[in-house]
mmCIF file with all atom_site columns, C-alpha atoms in Angstrom:
data_model
loop_
_atom_site.group_PDB
_atom_site.id
_atom_site.type_symbol
_atom_site.label_atom_id
_atom_site.label_alt_id
_atom_site.label_comp_id
_atom_site.label_asym_id
_atom_site.label_entity_id
_atom_site.label_seq_id
_atom_site.pdbx_PDB_ins_code
_atom_site.Cartn_x
_atom_site.Cartn_y
_atom_site.Cartn_z
_atom_site.occupancy
_atom_site.B_iso_or_equiv
_atom_site.pdbx_formal_charge
_atom_site.auth_seq_id
_atom_site.auth_comp_id
_atom_site.auth_asym_id
_atom_site.auth_atom_id
_atom_site.pdbx_PDB_model_num
ATOM 1   C CA . MET A 1 1   ? 69.462  -7.086  14.197  1.00 0.00 ? 18  MET A CA 1
ATOM 2   C CA . ILE A 1 2   ? 71.211  -3.800  14.197  1.00 0.00 ? 19  ILE A CA 1
ATOM 3   C CA . ARG A 1 3   ? 70.008  -1.315  16.696  1.00 0.00 ? 20  ARG A CA 1
ATOM 4   C CA . ASN A 1 4   ? 70.758  2.298   16.729  1.00 0.00 ? 21  ASN A CA 1
ATOM 5   C CA . ARG A 1 5   ? 69.446  5.092   18.754  1.00 0.00 ? 22  ARG A CA 1
ATOM 6   C CA . TYR A 1 6   ? 66.743  5.865   16.150  1.00 0.00 ? 23  TYR A CA 1
ATOM 7   C CA . SER A 1 7   ? 65.268  2.397   15.951  1.00 0.00 ? 24  SER A CA 1
ATOM 8   C CA . VAL A 1 8   ? 62.380  1.661   18.216  1.00 0.00 ? 25  VAL A CA 1
ATOM 9   C CA . ARG A 1 9   ? 61.965  -1.741  19.698  1.00 0.00 ? 26  ARG A CA 1
ATOM 10  C CA . LYS A 1 10  ? 58.442  -3.081  20.067  1.00 0.00 ? 27  LYS A CA 1
ATOM 11  C CA . ARG A 1 11  ? 57.737  -4.261  23.515  1.00 0.00 ? 28  ARG A CA 1
ATOM 12  C CA . ASN A 1 12  ? 54.919  -6.509  24.620  1.00 0.00 ? 29  ASN A CA 1
ATOM 13  C CA . PHE A 1 13  ? 54.854  -5.278  28.187  1.00 0.00 ? 30  PHE A CA 1
ATOM 14  C CA . GLY A 1 14  ? 53.821  -8.630  29.543  1.00 0.00 ? 31  GLY A CA 1
ATOM 15  C CA . ARG A 1 15  ? 51.296  -9.478  26.811  1.00 0.00 ? 32  ARG A CA 1
ATOM 16  C CA . ARG A 1 16  ? 51.662  -12.630 24.799  1.00 0.00 ? 33  ARG A CA 1
ATOM 17  C CA . LYS A 1 17  ? 51.165  -12.980 21.130  1.00 0.00 ? 34  LYS A CA 1
ATOM 18  C CA . ASN A 1 18  ? 48.385  -15.364 20.200  1.00 0.00 ? 35  ASN A CA 1
ATOM 19  C CA . LYS A 1 19  ? 50.199  -17.695 17.842  1.00 0.00 ? 36  LYS A CA 1
ATOM 20  C CA . ILE A 1 20  ? 47.693  -20.507 18.116  1.00 0.00 ? 37  ILE A CA 1
ATOM 21  C CA . GLY A 1 21  ? 44.737  -18.792 16.459  1.00 0.00 ? 38  GLY A CA 1
ATOM 22  C CA . ARG A 1 22  ? 46.702  -16.662 14.039  1.00 0.00 ? 39  ARG A CA 1
ATOM 23  C CA . PHE A 1 23  ? 44.760  -17.832 10.967  1.00 0.00 ? 40  PHE A CA 1
ATOM 24  C CA . ALA A 1 24  ? 41.644  -18.935 12.796  1.00 0.00 ? 41  ALA A CA 1
ATOM 25  C CA . GLY A 1 25  ? 39.560  -15.974 11.599  1.00 0.00 ? 42  GLY A CA 1
ATOM 26  C CA . SER A 1 26  ? 40.214  -16.575 7.927   1.00 0.00 ? 43  SER A CA 1
ATOM 27  C CA . ARG A 1 27  ? 39.655  -20.316 8.317   1.00 0.00 ? 44  ARG A CA 1
ATOM 28  C CA . ASN A 1 28  ? 36.220  -19.744 9.868   1.00 0.00 ? 45  ASN A CA 1
ATOM 29  C CA . ARG A 1 29  ? 35.365  -17.277 7.165   1.00 0.00 ? 46  ARG A CA 1
ATOM 30  C CA . VAL A 1 30  ? 36.047  -19.833 4.466   1.00 0.00 ? 47  VAL A CA 1
ATOM 31  C CA . ILE A 1 31  ? 33.985  -22.426 6.282   1.00 0.00 ? 48  ILE A CA 1
ATOM 32  C CA . ARG A 1 32  ? 31.050  -20.025 6.916   1.00 0.00 ? 49  ARG A CA 1
ATOM 33  C CA . THR A 1 33  ? 30.474  -18.908 3.297   1.00 0.00 ? 50  THR A CA 1
ATOM 34  C CA . GLY A 1 34  ? 28.271  -21.900 2.561   1.00 0.00 ? 51  GLY A CA 1
ATOM 35  C CA . ALA A 1 35  ? 26.283  -21.288 5.725   1.00 0.00 ? 52  ALA A CA 1
ATOM 36  C CA . ALA A 1 36  ? 25.638  -17.683 4.686   1.00 0.00 ? 53  ALA A CA 1
ATOM 37  C CA . VAL A 1 37  ? 24.231  -18.830 1.349   1.00 0.00 ? 54  VAL A CA 1
ATOM 38  C CA . VAL A 1 38  ? 21.926  -21.333 3.039   1.00 0.00 ? 55  VAL A CA 1
ATOM 39  C CA . GLU A 1 39  ? 20.770  -18.749 5.593   1.00 0.00 ? 56  GLU A CA 1
ATOM 40  C CA . PHE A 1 40  ? 20.039  -16.262 2.806   1.00 0.00 ? 57  PHE A CA 1
ATOM 41  C CA . ALA A 1 41  ? 18.076  -18.884 0.871   1.00 0.00 ? 58  ALA A CA 1
ATOM 42  C CA . ILE A 1 42  ? 15.879  -19.511 3.909   1.00 0.00 ? 59  ILE A CA 1
ATOM 43  C CA . VAL A 1 43  ? 15.430  -15.892 4.998   1.00 0.00 ? 60  VAL A CA 1
ATOM 44  C CA . ALA A 1 44  ? 15.007  -14.443 1.476   1.00 0.00 ? 61  ALA A CA 1
ATOM 45  C CA . ASN A 1 45  ? 11.762  -16.349 0.864   1.00 0.00 ? 62  ASN A CA 1
ATOM 46  C CA . VAL A 1 46  ? 10.181  -14.979 4.012   1.00 0.00 ? 63  VAL A CA 1
ATOM 47  C CA . MET A 1 47  ? 11.512  -11.487 3.296   1.00 0.00 ? 64  MET A CA 1
ATOM 48  C CA . PHE A 1 48  ? 10.152  -11.422 -0.268  1.00 0.00 ? 65  PHE A CA 1
ATOM 49  C CA . LEU A 1 49  ? 6.785   -12.738 0.910   1.00 0.00 ? 66  LEU A CA 1
ATOM 50  C CA . LEU A 1 50  ? 6.646   -10.003 3.555   1.00 0.00 ? 67  LEU A CA 1
ATOM 51  C CA . ILE A 1 51  ? 7.530   -7.308  1.016   1.00 0.00 ? 68  ILE A CA 1
ATOM 52  C CA . MET A 1 52  ? 4.889   -8.543  -1.449  1.00 0.00 ? 69  MET A CA 1
ATOM 53  C CA . THR A 1 53  ? 2.302   -8.613  1.343   1.00 0.00 ? 70  THR A CA 1
ATOM 54  C CA . CYS A 1 54  ? 3.151   -5.039  2.342   1.00 0.00 ? 71  CYS A CA 1
ATOM 55  C CA . ILE A 1 55  ? 2.839   -3.879  -1.267  1.00 0.00 ? 72  ILE A CA 1
ATOM 56  C CA . GLU A 1 56  ? -0.497  -5.655  -1.659  1.00 0.00 ? 73  GLU A CA 1
ATOM 57  C CA . PHE A 1 57  ? -2.029  -4.213  1.501   1.00 0.00 ? 74  PHE A CA 1
ATOM 58  C CA . ALA A 1 58  ? -0.762  -0.722  0.618   1.00 0.00 ? 75  ALA A CA 1
ATOM 59  C CA . ARG A 1 59  ? -2.394  -1.031  -2.807  1.00 0.00 ? 76  ARG A CA 1
ATOM 60  C CA . MET A 1 60  ? -5.609  -2.320  -1.209  1.00 0.00 ? 77  MET A CA 1
ATOM 61  C CA . ASN A 1 61  ? -5.631  0.719   1.084   1.00 0.00 ? 78  ASN A CA 1
ATOM 62  C CA . MET A 1 62  ? -5.079  3.027   -1.901  1.00 0.00 ? 79  MET A CA 1
ATOM 63  C CA . VAL A 1 63  ? -8.014  1.441   -3.755  1.00 0.00 ? 80  VAL A CA 1
ATOM 64  C CA . ARG A 1 64  ? -10.212 1.778   -0.647  1.00 0.00 ? 81  ARG A CA 1
ATOM 65  C CA . ASN A 1 65  ? -9.359  5.480   -0.302  1.00 0.00 ? 82  ASN A CA 1
ATOM 66  C CA . LEU A 1 66  ? -9.949  6.028   -4.013  1.00 0.00 ? 83  LEU A CA 1
ATOM 67  C CA . ALA A 1 67  ? -13.375 4.366   -3.807  1.00 0.00 ? 84  ALA A CA 1
ATOM 68  C CA . GLN A 1 68  ? -14.302 6.500   -0.784  1.00 0.00 ? 85  GLN A CA 1
ATOM 69  C CA . ASP A 1 69  ? -13.280 9.678   -2.593  1.00 0.00 ? 86  ASP A CA 1
ATOM 70  C CA . ALA A 1 70  ? -15.173 8.691   -5.733  1.00 0.00 ? 87  ALA A CA 1
ATOM 71  C CA . ALA A 1 71  ? -18.357 7.990   -3.761  1.00 0.00 ? 88  ALA A CA 1
ATOM 72  C CA . TYR A 1 72  ? -18.040 11.250  -1.809  1.00 0.00 ? 89  TYR A CA 1
ATOM 73  C CA . PHE A 1 73  ? -17.423 13.496  -4.810  1.00 0.00 ? 90  PHE A CA 1
ATOM 74  C CA . GLY A 1 74  ? -20.130 11.738  -6.805  1.00 0.00 ? 91  GLY A CA 1
ATOM 75  C CA . ALA A 1 75  ? -22.605 12.386  -3.991  1.00 0.00 ? 92  ALA A CA 1
ATOM 76  C CA . ARG A 1 76  ? -21.498 16.020  -3.770  1.00 0.00 ? 93  ARG A CA 1
ATOM 77  C CA . GLN A 1 77  ? -22.219 16.424  -7.460  1.00 0.00 ? 94  GLN A CA 1
ATOM 78  C CA . ALA A 1 78  ? -25.707 14.949  -7.073  1.00 0.00 ? 95  ALA A CA 1
ATOM 79  C CA . VAL A 1 79  ? -26.910 17.006  -4.082  1.00 0.00 ? 96  VAL A CA 1
ATOM 80  C CA . VAL A 1 80  ? -26.970 20.370  -5.846  1.00 0.00 ? 97  VAL A CA 1
ATOM 81  C CA . PRO A 1 81  ? -30.290 21.432  -7.384  1.00 0.00 ? 98  PRO A CA 1
ATOM 82  C CA . GLY A 1 82  ? -30.725 20.338  -10.987 1.00 0.00 ? 99  GLY A CA 1
ATOM 83  C CA . ALA A 1 83  ? -28.123 17.564  -10.863 1.00 0.00 ? 100 ALA A CA 1
ATOM 84  C CA . THR A 1 84  ? -28.803 14.117  -12.265 1.00 0.00 ? 101 THR A CA 1
ATOM 85  C CA . SER A 1 85  ? -27.663 10.691  -11.178 1.00 0.00 ? 102 SER A CA 1
ATOM 86  C CA . GLN A 1 86  ? -25.705 10.311  -14.428 1.00 0.00 ? 103 GLN A CA 1
ATOM 87  C CA . GLU A 1 87  ? -23.626 13.391  -13.557 1.00 0.00 ? 104 GLU A CA 1
ATOM 88  C CA . ALA A 1 88  ? -22.787 11.860  -10.173 1.00 0.00 ? 105 ALA A CA 1
ATOM 89  C CA . LYS A 1 89  ? -21.868 8.596   -11.857 1.00 0.00 ? 106 LYS A CA 1
ATOM 90  C CA . ASN A 1 90  ? -19.630 10.419  -14.352 1.00 0.00 ? 107 ASN A CA 1
ATOM 91  C CA . VAL A 1 91  ? -17.780 12.249  -11.566 1.00 0.00 ? 108 VAL A CA 1
ATOM 92  C CA . ALA A 1 92  ? -17.232 9.032   -9.606  1.00 0.00 ? 109 ALA A CA 1
ATOM 93  C CA . ASP A 1 93  ? -16.148 7.212   -12.770 1.00 0.00 ? 110 ASP A CA 1
ATOM 94  C CA . GLY A 1 94  ? -13.669 9.985   -13.561 1.00 0.00 ? 111 GLY A CA 1
ATOM 95  C CA . ILE A 1 95  ? -12.060 9.647   -10.150 1.00 0.00 ? 112 ILE A CA 1
ATOM 96  C CA . MET A 1 96  ? -11.932 5.855   -10.265 1.00 0.00 ? 113 MET A CA 1
ATOM 97  C CA . GLY A 1 97  ? -10.671 5.919   -13.848 1.00 0.00 ? 114 GLY A CA 1
ATOM 98  C CA . SER A 1 98  ? -7.735  8.112   -12.840 1.00 0.00 ? 115 SER A CA 1
ATOM 99  C CA . MET A 1 99  ? -6.058  5.139   -11.123 1.00 0.00 ? 116 MET A CA 1
ATOM 100 C CA . LEU A 1 100 ? -7.900  2.005   -12.263 1.00 0.00 ? 117 LEU A CA 1
ATOM 101 C CA . SER A 1 101 ? -8.828  0.839   -15.740 1.00 0.00 ? 118 SER A CA 1
ATOM 102 C CA . GLY A 1 102 ? -11.712 -1.374  -14.644 1.00 0.00 ? 119 GLY A CA 1
ATOM 103 C CA . GLY A 1 103 ? -12.934 -3.807  -12.040 1.00 0.00 ? 120 GLY A CA 1
ATOM 104 C CA . TYR A 1 104 ? -15.343 -1.459  -10.281 1.00 0.00 ? 121 TYR A CA 1
ATOM 105 C CA . THR A 1 105 ? -19.057 -0.676  -10.395 1.00 0.00 ? 122 THR A CA 1
ATOM 106 C CA . ILE A 1 106 ? -20.767 2.577   -9.465  1.00 0.00 ? 123 ILE A CA 1
ATOM 107 C CA . SER A 1 107 ? -24.418 2.830   -8.518  1.00 0.00 ? 124 SER A CA 1
ATOM 108 C CA . VAL A 1 108 ? -26.339 6.005   -7.697  1.00 0.00 ? 125 VAL A CA 1
ATOM 109 C CA . THR A 1 109 ? -29.840 6.301   -6.264  1.00 0.00 ? 126 THR A CA 1
ATOM 110 C CA . ASP A 1 110 ? -32.367 8.009   -8.503  1.00 0.00 ? 127 ASP A CA 1
ATOM 111 C CA . VAL A 1 111 ? -32.214 11.782  -8.286  1.00 0.00 ? 128 VAL A CA 1
ATOM 112 C CA . ASP A 1 112 ? -35.395 13.786  -8.795  1.00 0.00 ? 129 ASP A CA 1
ATOM 113 C CA . ALA A 1 113 ? -37.018 16.900  -7.366  1.00 0.00 ? 130 ALA A CA 1
ATOM 114 C CA . ASP A 1 114 ? -38.483 14.995  -4.397  1.00 0.00 ? 131 ASP A CA 1
ATOM 115 C CA . SER A 1 115 ? -35.254 13.257  -3.325  1.00 0.00 ? 132 SER A CA 1
ATOM 116 C CA . THR A 1 116 ? -34.122 14.082  0.191   1.00 0.00 ? 133 THR A CA 1
ATOM 117 C CA . GLU A 1 117 ? -31.037 11.900  0.262   1.00 0.00 ? 134 GLU A CA 1
ATOM 118 C CA . ILE A 1 118 ? -28.537 10.743  -2.352  1.00 0.00 ? 135 ILE A CA 1
ATOM 119 C CA . ALA A 1 119 ? -26.433 7.581   -2.018  1.00 0.00 ? 136 ALA A CA 1
ATOM 120 C CA . VAL A 1 120 ? -23.480 6.750   -4.250  1.00 0.00 ? 137 VAL A CA 1
ATOM 121 C CA . THR A 1 121 ? -22.024 3.257   -3.903  1.00 0.00 ? 138 THR A CA 1
ATOM 122 C CA . VAL A 1 122 ? -18.682 2.179   -5.363  1.00 0.00 ? 139 VAL A CA 1
ATOM 123 C CA . GLU A 1 123 ? -17.738 -1.498  -5.331  1.00 0.00 ? 140 GLU A CA 1
ATOM 124 C CA . VAL A 1 124 ? -14.267 -2.665  -6.337  1.00 0.00 ? 141 VAL A CA 1
ATOM 125 C CA . ASN A 1 125 ? -13.421 -6.310  -6.950  1.00 0.00 ? 142 ASN A CA 1
ATOM 126 C CA . LEU A 1 126 ? -9.881  -6.731  -5.614  1.00 0.00 ? 143 LEU A CA 1
ATOM 127 C CA . HIS A 1 127 ? -9.246  -9.769  -7.797  1.00 0.00 ? 144 HIS A CA 1
ATOM 128 C CA . ASP A 1 128 ? -9.480  -7.511  -10.872 1.00 0.00 ? 145 ASP A CA 1
ATOM 129 C CA . VAL A 1 129 ? -7.368  -4.584  -9.673  1.00 0.00 ? 146 VAL A CA 1
ATOM 130 C CA . ALA A 1 130 ? -4.677  -5.916  -7.336  1.00 0.00 ? 147 ALA A CA 1
ATOM 131 C CA . LEU A 1 131 ? -1.239  -7.305  -8.067  1.00 0.00 ? 148 LEU A CA 1
ATOM 132 C CA . PHE A 1 132 ? -1.063  -10.420 -5.879  1.00 0.00 ? 149 PHE A CA 1
ATOM 133 C CA . VAL A 1 133 ? -4.640  -10.732 -4.537  1.00 0.00 ? 150 VAL A CA 1
ATOM 134 C CA . PRO A 1 134 ? -5.220  -14.414 -5.312  1.00 0.00 ? 151 PRO A CA 1
ATOM 135 C CA . LEU A 1 135 ? -2.350  -15.172 -2.940  1.00 0.00 ? 152 LEU A CA 1
ATOM 136 C CA . PHE A 1 136 ? -3.446  -13.066 0.023   1.00 0.00 ? 153 PHE A CA 1
ATOM 137 C CA . LEU A 1 137 ? -7.082  -11.949 -0.362  1.00 0.00 ? 154 LEU A CA 1
ATOM 138 C CA . PRO A 1 138 ? -9.067  -14.363 -2.534  1.00 0.00 ? 155 PRO A CA 1
ATOM 139 C CA . ASN A 1 139 ? -12.592 -13.328 -3.605  1.00 0.00 ? 156 ASN A CA 1
ATOM 140 C CA . SER A 1 140 ? -12.481 -9.983  -1.794  1.00 0.00 ? 157 SER A CA 1
ATOM 141 C CA . SER A 1 141 ? -14.193 -6.758  -2.681  1.00 0.00 ? 158 SER A CA 1
ATOM 142 C CA . ILE A 1 142 ? -14.323 -3.274  -1.234  1.00 0.00 ? 159 ILE A CA 1
ATOM 143 C CA . GLN A 1 143 ? -17.648 -1.480  -1.085  1.00 0.00 ? 160 GLN A CA 1
ATOM 144 C CA . THR A 1 144 ? -17.988 2.133   -0.006  1.00 0.00 ? 161 THR A CA 1
ATOM 145 C CA . GLN A 1 145 ? -21.052 4.320   0.133   1.00 0.00 ? 162 GLN A CA 1
ATOM 146 C CA . ALA A 1 146 ? -21.535 8.042   0.578   1.00 0.00 ? 163 ALA A CA 1
ATOM 147 C CA . LYS A 1 147 ? -24.928 9.423   1.611   1.00 0.00 ? 164 LYS A CA 1
ATOM 148 C CA . MET A 1 148 ? -25.786 13.115  1.588   1.00 0.00 ? 165 MET A CA 1
ATOM 149 C CA . ARG A 1 149 ? -28.902 15.159  2.108   1.00 0.00 ? 166 ARG A CA 1
ATOM 150 C CA . THR A 1 150 ? -30.019 17.077  -0.945  1.00 0.00 ? 167 THR A CA 1
ATOM 151 C CA . GLU A 1 151 ? -30.171 20.844  -1.235  1.00 0.00 ? 168 GLU A CA 1
ATOM 152 C CA . ARG A 1 152 ? -33.615 21.141  -2.777  1.00 0.00 ? 169 ARG A CA 1
ATOM 153 C CA . TYR A 1 153 ? -35.509 24.404  -2.491  1.00 0.00 ? 170 TYR A CA 1
ATOM 154 C CA . ASP A 1 154 ? -39.061 23.836  -1.312  1.00 0.00 ? 171 ASP A CA 1
ATOM 155 C CA . GLY A 1 155 ? -39.943 27.500  -1.533  1.00 0.00 ? 172 GLY A CA 1
ATOM 156 C CA . PHE A 1 156 ? -40.748 29.780  1.323   1.00 0.00 ? 173 PHE A CA 1
ATOM 157 C CA . PHE A 1 157 ? -42.939 32.117  -0.622  1.00 0.00 ? 174 PHE A CA 1
ATOM 158 C CA . GLU A 1 158 ? -46.014 31.486  -2.673  1.00 0.00 ? 175 GLU A CA 1
ATOM 159 C CA . GLN A 1 159 ? -45.778 32.757  -6.184  1.00 0.00 ? 176 GLN A CA 1
#
């Protein structure tokens, strides 16, 4: 080895080189690839099940909120003077139909001039509208009801 004044000599300063485990890292890596595949095969099933469950419960919550909104807006339509129960049913059906194609029933109490309270009930069968319901929520349904007092004019003055 030729040394000149420009060459720099590496010095260990009392540290040893680890010659024993020089290729130990790459050897372990080759051995561990099969273990990583097995670990993924075990963990992936649980992970996919958890993701599907989260999606299903999020969709169930969306359907519940949609049914509550449909019942509320249907009842709001029916409380005004001159409204009919069919108008309330149409409003609720329009809201439910915006996200779902079927699997729900809407019932409205009879509306007439003597009614003091209106109730709109929306029932959704989760088996018909959900993605994975038979796996997580068999034979489940969501039922929401909105009740409102009517705004009927009794008349303060005799005519």
